[in-house]
């Protein structure tokens, strides 16, 4: 039996003003979703994403909100509901890094990364899933990282948050699978965005050597996979982690 969603599709993409989130928002708009472009600080960049979507004939709104803050998350979901309707596709993409070796890692840098990347995903998912269950259709897509699978020196906080997202994905997937709601994670490898731009050149060259596809990823490589997971075509896939990494991790 297949269940196709009939109500309008409303996608909330957290952290969609730049990078991977921007590409995801654009791809979901192109596949017919009304899109909320969430951002934390860069209002102009978020508005540019909205304008680009509108120019292509799509529908989008930019809404500010820090996903690590309870009051911001509540306000974000209220505003999406008022402007577009109930969220049917949630992409937990907002993420930050505060890289340093464990012995130098401060409590603040631990908390900042866990609060945005993991607690933010928890709060947004909880807010979205209620109406998805009621509608008996929904998609939650968590943007994790291959660092959450492999670990990486200097990223204990980020690796813990991204691994946490994978456990969270698997647990919630099992809770809501019989309600037409799927919950999956995407684990990007090295994707060319602001987050990776500042890495030292020697490190970039070393990473490139280890990517079987022979190139870094583009945000669109991730966005296309998210668009598939957001669609009816992925209806029997839940609790999974899809690596989008050019073959970097194969186990
Ligand atoms: P990016 O270019 O640095 O963009 C980060 C986005 O997240 C921005 O839109 C930023 O908003 C938003 N953001 C940050 N903190 C937020 C908060 N507290 N609340 C709401 N929005 C917030 O990052 P990216 O490379 O596109 O990464 C996107 C996601 O993919 C992250 O979860 C990252 O961990 C993951 N990822 C990236 C790579 C990679 O190689 N790039 C690899 C694996 C996983 P403002 O513009 O307003 O600051």
PDB file of C-alpha atoms and ligand atoms in Angstrom:
ATOM      1  CA  UNK A   1       0.000   0.000   0.000  1.00  0.00           C
ATOM      2  CA  UNK A   2       1.307   3.488  -0.774  1.00  0.00           C
ATOM      3  CA  UNK A   3       0.238   6.627   1.009  1.00  0.00           C
ATOM      4  CA  UNK A   4       0.460   9.845  -0.961  1.00  0.00           C
ATOM      5  CA  UNK A   5       0.173  13.144   0.814  1.00  0.00           C
ATOM      6  CA  UNK A   6      -2.759  15.325  -0.226  1.00  0.00           C
ATOM      7  CA  UNK A   7      -2.423  18.540   1.836  1.00  0.00           C
ATOM      8  CA  UNK A   8      -0.041  21.290   0.659  1.00  0.00           C
ATOM      9  CA  UNK A   9       3.621  20.571   1.283  1.00  0.00           C
ATOM     10  CA  UNK A  10       5.378  22.973   3.595  1.00  0.00           C
ATOM     11  CA  UNK A  11       9.100  22.532   4.130  1.00  0.00           C
ATOM     12  CA  UNK A  12      11.037  24.125   6.980  1.00  0.00           C
ATOM     13  CA  UNK A  13      14.777  24.136   6.330  1.00  0.00           C
ATOM     14  CA  UNK A  14      16.789  25.321   9.317  1.00  0.00           C
ATOM     15  CA  UNK A  15      19.952  27.272   8.529  1.00  0.00           C
ATOM     16  CA  UNK A  16      18.952  27.880   4.924  1.00  0.00           C
ATOM     17  CA  UNK A  17      20.559  31.285   4.337  1.00  0.00           C
ATOM     18  CA  UNK A  18      23.802  29.753   3.076  1.00  0.00           C
ATOM     19  CA  UNK A  19      25.586  26.589   1.979  1.00  0.00           C
ATOM     20  CA  UNK A  20      23.842  23.232   2.036  1.00  0.00           C
ATOM     21  CA  UNK A  21      20.633  24.606   3.582  1.00  0.00           C
ATOM     22  CA  UNK A  22      20.287  27.148   0.802  1.00  0.00           C
ATOM     23  CA  UNK A  23      20.625  24.425  -1.852  1.00  0.00           C
ATOM     24  CA  UNK A  24      18.077  22.253  -0.004  1.00  0.00           C
ATOM     25  CA  UNK A  25      15.559  25.120   0.220  1.00  0.00           C
ATOM     26  CA  UNK A  26      15.968  25.804  -3.500  1.00  0.00           C
ATOM     27  CA  UNK A  27      15.592  22.122  -4.446  1.00  0.00           C
ATOM     28  CA  UNK A  28      12.477  21.657  -2.286  1.00  0.00           C
ATOM     29  CA  UNK A  29      10.899  24.798  -3.751  1.00  0.00           C
ATOM     30  CA  UNK A  30      11.632  23.471  -7.248  1.00  0.00           C
ATOM     31  CA  UNK A  31       9.816  20.248  -6.354  1.00  0.00           C
ATOM     32  CA  UNK A  32       6.675  22.140  -5.330  1.00  0.00           C
ATOM     33  CA  UNK A  33       7.089  22.833  -1.607  1.00  0.00           C
ATOM     34  CA  UNK A  34       6.311  26.142   0.022  1.00  0.00           C
ATOM     35  CA  UNK A  35       9.556  26.738   1.906  1.00  0.00           C
ATOM     36  CA  UNK A  36      10.542  28.466   5.126  1.00  0.00           C
ATOM     37  CA  UNK A  37      14.128  29.679   4.857  1.00  0.00           C
ATOM     38  CA  UNK A  38      15.221  29.819   8.483  1.00  0.00           C
ATOM     39  CA  UNK A  39      18.378  31.692   9.494  1.00  0.00           C
ATOM     40  CA  UNK A  40      20.015  32.988  12.641  1.00  0.00           C
ATOM     41  CA  UNK A  41      21.943  36.152  11.710  1.00  0.00           C
ATOM     42  CA  UNK A  42      22.190  36.706   7.950  1.00  0.00           C
ATOM     43  CA  UNK A  43      18.826  38.239   7.040  1.00  0.00           C
ATOM     44  CA  UNK A  44      20.049  39.592   3.680  1.00  0.00           C
ATOM     45  CA  UNK A  45      21.367  36.215   2.575  1.00  0.00           C
ATOM     46  CA  UNK A  46      18.099  34.546   3.606  1.00  0.00           C
ATOM     47  CA  UNK A  47      16.079  37.130   1.685  1.00  0.00           C
ATOM     48  CA  UNK A  48      18.250  36.478  -1.368  1.00  0.00           C
ATOM     49  CA  UNK A  49      17.304  32.781  -1.186  1.00  0.00           C
ATOM     50  CA  UNK A  50      13.614  33.726  -0.953  1.00  0.00           C
ATOM     51  CA  UNK A  51      13.960  36.069  -3.961  1.00  0.00           C
ATOM     52  CA  UNK A  52      15.742  33.406  -6.031  1.00  0.00           C
ATOM     53  CA  UNK A  53      12.963  30.915  -5.275  1.00  0.00           C
ATOM     54  CA  UNK A  54      10.262  33.482  -6.125  1.00  0.00           C
ATOM     55  CA  UNK A  55      11.979  34.338  -9.422  1.00  0.00           C
ATOM     56  CA  UNK A  56      11.873  30.660 -10.362  1.00  0.00           C
ATOM     57  CA  UNK A  57       8.114  30.628  -9.669  1.00  0.00           C
ATOM     58  CA  UNK A  58       8.255  29.094  -6.172  1.00  0.00           C
ATOM     59  CA  UNK A  59       6.968  30.199  -2.786  1.00  0.00           C
ATOM     60  CA  UNK A  60       9.183  30.951   0.210  1.00  0.00           C
ATOM     61  CA  UNK A  61       9.463  33.084   3.334  1.00  0.00           C
ATOM     62  CA  UNK A  62      12.509  33.913   5.457  1.00  0.00           C
ATOM     63  CA  UNK A  63      12.061  33.556   9.211  1.00  0.00           C
ATOM     64  CA  UNK A  64      14.729  34.320  11.807  1.00  0.00           C
ATOM     65  CA  UNK A  65      15.214  31.984  14.733  1.00  0.00           C
ATOM     66  CA  UNK A  66      18.075  30.461  16.682  1.00  0.00           C
ATOM     67  CA  UNK A  67      17.311  26.727  16.804  1.00  0.00           C
ATOM     68  CA  UNK A  68      19.290  26.338  20.027  1.00  0.00           C
ATOM     69  CA  UNK A  69      16.807  28.560  21.880  1.00  0.00           C
ATOM     70  CA  UNK A  70      13.449  27.207  23.050  1.00  0.00           C
ATOM     71  CA  UNK A  71      11.591  30.527  22.669  1.00  0.00           C
ATOM     72  CA  UNK A  72      12.968  31.026  19.136  1.00  0.00           C
ATOM     73  CA  UNK A  73      11.902  27.513  18.078  1.00  0.00           C
ATOM     74  CA  UNK A  74       8.382  28.040  19.415  1.00  0.00           C
ATOM     75  CA  UNK A  75       8.133  31.407  17.637  1.00  0.00           C
ATOM     76  CA  UNK A  76       9.574  29.934  14.420  1.00  0.00           C
ATOM     77  CA  UNK A  77       6.920  27.200  14.257  1.00  0.00           C
ATOM     78  CA  UNK A  78       4.147  29.696  15.075  1.00  0.00           C
ATOM     79  CA  UNK A  79       5.289  31.965  12.245  1.00  0.00           C
ATOM     80  CA  UNK A  80       5.599  29.112   9.719  1.00  0.00           C
ATOM     81  CA  UNK A  81       2.087  27.963  10.622  1.00  0.00           C
ATOM     82  CA  UNK A  82       0.723  31.493  10.148  1.00  0.00           C
ATOM     83  CA  UNK A  83       2.495  32.192   6.862  1.00  0.00           C
ATOM     84  CA  UNK A  84       2.575  28.801   5.098  1.00  0.00           C
ATOM     85  CA  UNK A  85       0.651  26.236   7.192  1.00  0.00           C
ATOM     86  CA  UNK A  86       1.724  23.156   9.138  1.00  0.00           C
ATOM     87  CA  UNK A  87       5.216  21.832   8.439  1.00  0.00           C
ATOM     88  CA  UNK A  88       5.100  18.578   6.434  1.00  0.00           C
ATOM     89  CA  UNK A  89       8.840  18.347   5.690  1.00  0.00           C
ATOM     90  CA  UNK A  90      11.434  19.315   8.305  1.00  0.00           C
ATOM     91  CA  UNK A  91      15.102  19.492   7.405  1.00  0.00           C
ATOM     92  CA  UNK A  92      17.314  19.893  10.481  1.00  0.00           C
ATOM     93  CA  UNK A  93      20.281  21.452   8.728  1.00  0.00           C
ATOM     94  CA  UNK A  94      21.414  24.335  10.984  1.00  0.00           C
ATOM     95  CA  UNK A  95      24.866  23.524  12.264  1.00  0.00           C
ATOM     96  CA  UNK A  96      28.032  25.067  13.632  1.00  0.00           C
ATOM     97  CA  UNK A  97      31.569  23.946  14.406  1.00  0.00           C
ATOM     98  CA  UNK A  98      33.894  25.049  17.225  1.00  0.00           C
ATOM     99  CA  UNK A  99      36.924  22.920  16.377  1.00  0.00           C
ATOM    100  CA  UNK A 100      39.772  22.318  18.791  1.00  0.00           C
ATOM    101  CA  UNK A 101      41.541  19.370  20.410  1.00  0.00           C
ATOM    102  CA  UNK A 102      39.856  17.806  23.444  1.00  0.00           C
ATOM    103  CA  UNK A 103      42.331  19.177  26.007  1.00  0.00           C
ATOM    104  CA  UNK A 104      41.585  22.718  24.823  1.00  0.00           C
ATOM    105  CA  UNK A 105      37.852  22.224  24.334  1.00  0.00           C
ATOM    106  CA  UNK A 106      35.928  24.565  26.635  1.00  0.00           C
ATOM    107  CA  UNK A 107      32.584  23.793  28.216  1.00  0.00           C
ATOM    108  CA  UNK A 108      31.117  26.700  26.236  1.00  0.00           C
ATOM    109  CA  UNK A 109      32.319  25.304  22.898  1.00  0.00           C
ATOM    110  CA  UNK A 110      30.962  21.881  23.812  1.00  0.00           C
ATOM    111  CA  UNK A 111      27.586  23.352  24.767  1.00  0.00           C
ATOM    112  CA  UNK A 112      27.336  25.674  21.735  1.00  0.00           C
ATOM    113  CA  UNK A 113      27.854  22.823  19.254  1.00  0.00           C
ATOM    114  CA  UNK A 114      25.589  20.353  21.065  1.00  0.00           C
ATOM    115  CA  UNK A 115      22.888  22.994  21.593  1.00  0.00           C
ATOM    116  CA  UNK A 116      22.670  24.059  17.942  1.00  0.00           C
ATOM    117  CA  UNK A 117      23.324  20.768  16.165  1.00  0.00           C
ATOM    118  CA  UNK A 118      21.583  18.274  18.452  1.00  0.00           C
ATOM    119  CA  UNK A 119      19.247  20.055  20.862  1.00  0.00           C
ATOM    120  CA  UNK A 120      18.040  22.233  17.970  1.00  0.00           C
ATOM    121  CA  UNK A 121      17.153  19.133  15.955  1.00  0.00           C
ATOM    122  CA  UNK A 122      15.332  17.658  18.966  1.00  0.00           C
ATOM    123  CA  UNK A 123      13.264  20.790  19.605  1.00  0.00           C
ATOM    124  CA  UNK A 124      12.351  21.304  15.935  1.00  0.00           C
ATOM    125  CA  UNK A 125      11.485  17.629  15.410  1.00  0.00           C
ATOM    126  CA  UNK A 126       9.259  17.554  18.475  1.00  0.00           C
ATOM    127  CA  UNK A 127       7.461  20.680  17.247  1.00  0.00           C
ATOM    128  CA  UNK A 128       6.980  19.297  13.725  1.00  0.00           C
ATOM    129  CA  UNK A 129       6.076  15.683  14.405  1.00  0.00           C
ATOM    130  CA  UNK A 130       2.805  16.395  16.226  1.00  0.00           C
ATOM    131  CA  UNK A 131       1.080  17.779  13.120  1.00  0.00           C
ATOM    132  CA  UNK A 132       2.765  15.190  10.864  1.00  0.00           C
ATOM    133  CA  UNK A 133       1.292  12.362  12.949  1.00  0.00           C
ATOM    134  CA  UNK A 134      -2.121  14.030  12.780  1.00  0.00           C
ATOM    135  CA  UNK A 135      -1.822  14.331   8.984  1.00  0.00           C
ATOM    136  CA  UNK A 136      -0.473  10.764   8.754  1.00  0.00           C
ATOM    137  CA  UNK A 137       2.274  12.031   6.485  1.00  0.00           C
ATOM    138  CA  UNK A 138       5.593  13.653   7.224  1.00  0.00           C
ATOM    139  CA  UNK A 139       9.294  13.712   6.500  1.00  0.00           C
ATOM    140  CA  UNK A 140      12.083  14.562   8.934  1.00  0.00           C
ATOM    141  CA  UNK A 141      15.556  14.734   7.438  1.00  0.00           C
ATOM    142  CA  UNK A 142      18.507  15.299   9.742  1.00  0.00           C
ATOM    143  CA  UNK A 143      21.748  16.601   8.279  1.00  0.00           C
ATOM    144  CA  UNK A 144      24.405  14.697  10.197  1.00  0.00           C
ATOM    145  CA  UNK A 145      27.976  14.208   8.943  1.00  0.00           C
ATOM    146  CA  UNK A 146      30.415  11.410   8.175  1.00  0.00           C
ATOM    147  CA  UNK A 147      32.310  12.853  11.162  1.00  0.00           C
ATOM    148  CA  UNK A 148      29.484  11.455  13.296  1.00  0.00           C
ATOM    149  CA  UNK A 149      30.323   7.992  11.901  1.00  0.00           C
ATOM    150  CA  UNK A 150      34.123   8.139  11.835  1.00  0.00           C
ATOM    151  CA  UNK A 151      35.134  10.791  14.339  1.00  0.00           C
ATOM    152  CA  UNK A 152      37.751  13.395  13.500  1.00  0.00           C
ATOM    153  CA  UNK A 153      40.567  14.866  15.610  1.00  0.00           C
ATOM    154  CA  UNK A 154      39.696  18.368  16.780  1.00  0.00           C
ATOM    155  CA  UNK A 155      35.963  17.771  16.436  1.00  0.00           C
ATOM    156  CA  UNK A 156      34.931  15.831  19.559  1.00  0.00           C
ATOM    157  CA  UNK A 157      31.999  18.197  20.168  1.00  0.00           C
ATOM    158  CA  UNK A 158      30.850  18.145  16.523  1.00  0.00           C
ATOM    159  CA  UNK A 159      31.316  14.348  16.200  1.00  0.00           C
ATOM    160  CA  UNK A 160      29.306  13.772  19.385  1.00  0.00           C
ATOM    161  CA  UNK A 161      26.494  16.013  18.138  1.00  0.00           C
ATOM    162  CA  UNK A 162      26.400  14.430  14.682  1.00  0.00           C
ATOM    163  CA  UNK A 163      26.536  10.869  16.086  1.00  0.00           C
ATOM    164  CA  UNK A 164      23.788  11.910  18.494  1.00  0.00           C
ATOM    165  CA  UNK A 165      21.657  12.984  15.552  1.00  0.00           C
ATOM    166  CA  UNK A 166      21.981   9.489  14.087  1.00  0.00           C
ATOM    167  CA  UNK A 167      20.778   7.795  17.288  1.00  0.00           C
ATOM    168  CA  UNK A 168      17.998  10.359  17.540  1.00  0.00           C
ATOM    169  CA  UNK A 169      16.990   9.642  13.919  1.00  0.00           C
ATOM    170  CA  UNK A 170      16.809   5.892  14.499  1.00  0.00           C
ATOM    171  CA  UNK A 171      14.824   6.195  17.744  1.00  0.00           C
ATOM    172  CA  UNK A 172      12.233   8.673  16.443  1.00  0.00           C
ATOM    173  CA  UNK A 173      11.910   6.734  13.164  1.00  0.00           C
ATOM    174  CA  UNK A 174      10.781   3.710  15.180  1.00  0.00           C
ATOM    175  CA  UNK A 175       8.315   5.823  17.173  1.00  0.00           C
ATOM    176  CA  UNK A 176       6.484   7.273  14.178  1.00  0.00           C
ATOM    177  CA  UNK A 177       6.945   4.742  11.366  1.00  0.00           C
ATOM    178  CA  UNK A 178       3.371   3.456  11.538  1.00  0.00           C
ATOM    179  CA  UNK A 179       1.945   6.962  11.173  1.00  0.00           C
ATOM    180  CA  UNK A 180       3.245   7.665   7.670  1.00  0.00           C
ATOM    181  CA  UNK A 181       6.145   9.736   9.017  1.00  0.00           C
ATOM    182  CA  UNK A 182       9.704   8.865   8.008  1.00  0.00           C
ATOM    183  CA  UNK A 183      12.832  10.066   9.782  1.00  0.00           C
ATOM    184  CA  UNK A 184      16.186   9.750   8.047  1.00  0.00           C
ATOM    185  CA  UNK A 185      19.658  11.218   8.280  1.00  0.00           C
ATOM    186  CA  UNK A 186      21.981  12.359   5.542  1.00  0.00           C
ATOM    187  CA  UNK A 187      25.701  12.247   6.277  1.00  0.00           C
ATOM    188  CA  UNK A 188      27.587  14.565   3.937  1.00  0.00           C
ATOM    189  CA  UNK A 189      31.309  14.175   3.444  1.00  0.00           C
ATOM    190  CA  UNK A 190      33.403  17.204   2.554  1.00  0.00           C
ATOM    191  CA  UNK A 191      31.094  19.747   0.877  1.00  0.00           C
ATOM    192  CA  UNK A 192      32.422  23.111  -0.377  1.00  0.00           C
ATOM    193  CA  UNK A 193      30.704  25.751   1.833  1.00  0.00           C
ATOM    194  CA  UNK A 194      31.662  28.482   4.344  1.00  0.00           C
ATOM    195  CA  UNK A 195      32.081  25.797   7.027  1.00  0.00           C
ATOM    196  CA  UNK A 196      34.900  24.088   5.089  1.00  0.00           C
ATOM    197  CA  UNK A 197      36.407  27.132   3.347  1.00  0.00           C
ATOM    198  CA  UNK A 198      38.714  28.052   6.228  1.00  0.00           C
ATOM    199  CA  UNK A 199      40.394  24.662   6.580  1.00  0.00           C
ATOM    200  CA  UNK A 200      44.170  24.712   5.945  1.00  0.00           C
ATOM    201  CA  UNK A 201      45.180  24.064   2.294  1.00  0.00           C
ATOM    202  CA  UNK A 202      47.335  21.005   3.229  1.00  0.00           C
ATOM    203  CA  UNK A 203      44.391  19.429   5.020  1.00  0.00           C
ATOM    204  CA  UNK A 204      42.096  20.066   2.024  1.00  0.00           C
ATOM    205  CA  UNK A 205      44.632  18.428  -0.328  1.00  0.00           C
ATOM    206  CA  UNK A 206      44.872  15.381   1.978  1.00  0.00           C
ATOM    207  CA  UNK A 207      41.085  15.055   2.146  1.00  0.00           C
ATOM    208  CA  UNK A 208      40.769  15.323  -1.632  1.00  0.00           C
ATOM    209  CA  UNK A 209      43.226  12.441  -2.079  1.00  0.00           C
ATOM    210  CA  UNK A 210      40.970  10.244   0.092  1.00  0.00           C
ATOM    211  CA  UNK A 211      37.755  10.922  -1.865  1.00  0.00           C
ATOM    212  CA  UNK A 212      37.248   8.142  -4.447  1.00  0.00           C
ATOM    213  CA  UNK A 213      35.033  10.415  -6.591  1.00  0.00           C
ATOM    214  CA  UNK A 214      38.046  12.722  -6.982  1.00  0.00           C
ATOM    215  CA  UNK A 215      36.257  15.939  -6.070  1.00  0.00           C
ATOM    216  CA  UNK A 216      34.729  17.754  -3.108  1.00  0.00           C
ATOM    217  CA  UNK A 217      30.946  17.689  -2.889  1.00  0.00           C
ATOM    218  CA  UNK A 218      28.695  20.567  -3.901  1.00  0.00           C
ATOM    219  CA  UNK A 219      25.685  21.632  -1.796  1.00  0.00           C
ATOM    220  CA  UNK A 220      23.436  20.417  -4.651  1.00  0.00           C
ATOM    221  CA  UNK A 221      24.825  16.869  -4.253  1.00  0.00           C
ATOM    222  CA  UNK A 222      23.268  16.851  -0.772  1.00  0.00           C
ATOM    223  CA  UNK A 223      20.121  18.772  -1.764  1.00  0.00           C
ATOM    224  CA  UNK A 224      19.162  16.224  -4.442  1.00  0.00           C
ATOM    225  CA  UNK A 225      19.254  13.403  -1.875  1.00  0.00           C
ATOM    226  CA  UNK A 226      17.197  15.445   0.586  1.00  0.00           C
ATOM    227  CA  UNK A 227      14.620  16.170  -2.145  1.00  0.00           C
ATOM    228  CA  UNK A 228      14.313  12.412  -2.722  1.00  0.00           C
ATOM    229  CA  UNK A 229      13.896  11.711   1.001  1.00  0.00           C
ATOM    230  CA  UNK A 230      11.252  14.454   1.168  1.00  0.00           C
ATOM    231  CA  UNK A 231       9.254  12.894  -1.658  1.00  0.00           C
ATOM    232  CA  UNK A 232       6.673  10.092  -1.821  1.00  0.00           C
ATOM    233  CA  UNK A 233       9.257   7.931  -3.580  1.00  0.00           C
ATOM    234  CA  UNK A 234      11.143   7.398  -0.290  1.00  0.00           C
ATOM    235  CA  UNK A 235       8.027   6.235   1.617  1.00  0.00           C
ATOM    236  CA  UNK A 236       9.459   2.850   2.695  1.00  0.00           C
ATOM    237  CA  UNK A 237      12.825   4.225   3.843  1.00  0.00           C
ATOM    238  CA  UNK A 238      13.081   5.226   7.497  1.00  0.00           C
ATOM    239  CA  UNK A 239      15.687   5.247  10.251  1.00  0.00           C
ATOM    240  CA  UNK A 240      18.478   5.240   7.672  1.00  0.00           C
ATOM    241  CA  UNK A 241      21.685   7.180   7.235  1.00  0.00           C
ATOM    242  CA  UNK A 242      22.581   8.040   3.646  1.00  0.00           C
ATOM    243  CA  UNK A 243      26.202   9.042   3.143  1.00  0.00           C
ATOM    244  CA  UNK A 244      26.707  11.678   0.460  1.00  0.00           C
ATOM    245  CA  UNK A 245      30.479  11.679   0.356  1.00  0.00           C
ATOM    246  CA  UNK A 246      31.802  10.566  -3.045  1.00  0.00           C
ATOM    247  CA  UNK A 247      32.666   7.147  -1.615  1.00  0.00           C
ATOM    248  CA  UNK A 248      34.758   8.400   1.347  1.00  0.00           C
ATOM    249  CA  UNK A 249      33.085   6.029   3.848  1.00  0.00           C
ATOM    250  CA  UNK A 250      32.209   2.620   2.466  1.00  0.00           C
ATOM    251  CA  UNK A 251      31.643   0.374   5.498  1.00  0.00           C
TER     252      UNK A 251
HETATM  253  P1  LIG B   1      27.314  26.994   6.627  1.00  0.00           P
HETATM  254  O1  LIG B   1      27.643  27.322   5.218  1.00  0.00           O
HETATM  255  O2  LIG B   1      28.203  27.478   7.725  1.00  0.00           O
HETATM  256  O3  LIG B   1      25.805  27.476   6.937  1.00  0.00           O
HETATM  257  C1  LIG B   1      25.278  27.259   8.212  1.00  0.00           C
HETATM  258  C2  LIG B   1      23.828  27.695   8.216  1.00  0.00           C
HETATM  259  O4  LIG B   1      23.279  27.405   9.503  1.00  0.00           O
HETATM  260  C3  LIG B   1      23.625  29.187   7.989  1.00  0.00           C
HETATM  261  O5  LIG B   1      22.454  29.362   7.250  1.00  0.00           O
HETATM  262  C4  LIG B   1      23.456  29.727   9.421  1.00  0.00           C
HETATM  263  O6  LIG B   1      22.635  30.909   9.494  1.00  0.00           O
HETATM  264  C5  LIG B   1      22.702  28.576  10.052  1.00  0.00           C
HETATM  265  N1  LIG B   1      22.791  28.515  11.504  1.00  0.00           N
HETATM  266  C6  LIG B   1      23.899  28.384  12.283  1.00  0.00           C
HETATM  267  N2  LIG B   1      23.545  28.345  13.577  1.00  0.00           N
HETATM  268  C7  LIG B   1      22.191  28.451  13.626  1.00  0.00           C
HETATM  269  C8  LIG B   1      21.237  28.483  14.663  1.00  0.00           C
HETATM  270  N3  LIG B   1      21.582  28.388  15.951  1.00  0.00           N
HETATM  271  N4  LIG B   1      19.916  28.625  14.334  1.00  0.00           N
HETATM  272  C9  LIG B   1      19.524  28.727  13.042  1.00  0.00           C
HETATM  273  N5  LIG B   1      20.382  28.701  12.005  1.00  0.00           N
HETATM  274  C10 LIG B   1      21.712  28.585  12.305  1.00  0.00           C
HETATM  275  O7  LIG B   1      27.212  25.403   6.847  1.00  0.00           O
HETATM  276  P2  LIG B   1      27.054  24.211   5.772  1.00  0.00           P
HETATM  277  O8  LIG B   1      28.393  23.753   5.393  1.00  0.00           O
HETATM  278  O9  LIG B   1      26.063  24.580   4.733  1.00  0.00           O
HETATM  279  O10 LIG B   1      26.463  23.079   6.722  1.00  0.00           O
HETATM  280  C11 LIG B   1      25.066  22.809   6.814  1.00  0.00           C
HETATM  281  C12 LIG B   1      24.872  21.545   7.622  1.00  0.00           C
HETATM  282  O11 LIG B   1      25.563  20.465   6.993  1.00  0.00           O
HETATM  283  C13 LIG B   1      25.444  21.633   9.032  1.00  0.00           C
HETATM  284  O12 LIG B   1      24.623  20.923   9.935  1.00  0.00           O
HETATM  285  C14 LIG B   1      26.784  20.944   8.902  1.00  0.00           C
HETATM  286  O13 LIG B   1      27.234  20.417  10.125  1.00  0.00           O
HETATM  287  C15 LIG B   1      26.443  19.857   7.905  1.00  0.00           C
HETATM  288  N6  LIG B   1      27.599  19.322   7.197  1.00  0.00           N
HETATM  289  C16 LIG B   1      28.375  20.110   6.415  1.00  0.00           C
HETATM  290  C17 LIG B   1      29.463  19.549   5.753  1.00  0.00           C
HETATM  291  C18 LIG B   1      30.361  20.345   4.854  1.00  0.00           C
HETATM  292  O14 LIG B   1      31.369  19.797   4.408  1.00  0.00           O
HETATM  293  N7  LIG B   1      30.057  21.591   4.547  1.00  0.00           N
HETATM  294  C19 LIG B   1      29.748  18.201   5.933  1.00  0.00           C
HETATM  295  C20 LIG B   1      28.937  17.425   6.736  1.00  0.00           C
HETATM  296  C21 LIG B   1      27.859  17.992   7.371  1.00  0.00           C
HETATM  297  P3  LIG B   1      23.271  32.410   9.345  1.00  0.00           P
HETATM  298  O15 LIG B   1      23.676  32.558   7.916  1.00  0.00           O
HETATM  299  O16 LIG B   1      22.149  33.335   9.654  1.00  0.00           O
HETATM  300  O17 LIG B   1      24.419  32.474  10.285  1.00  0.00           O
END
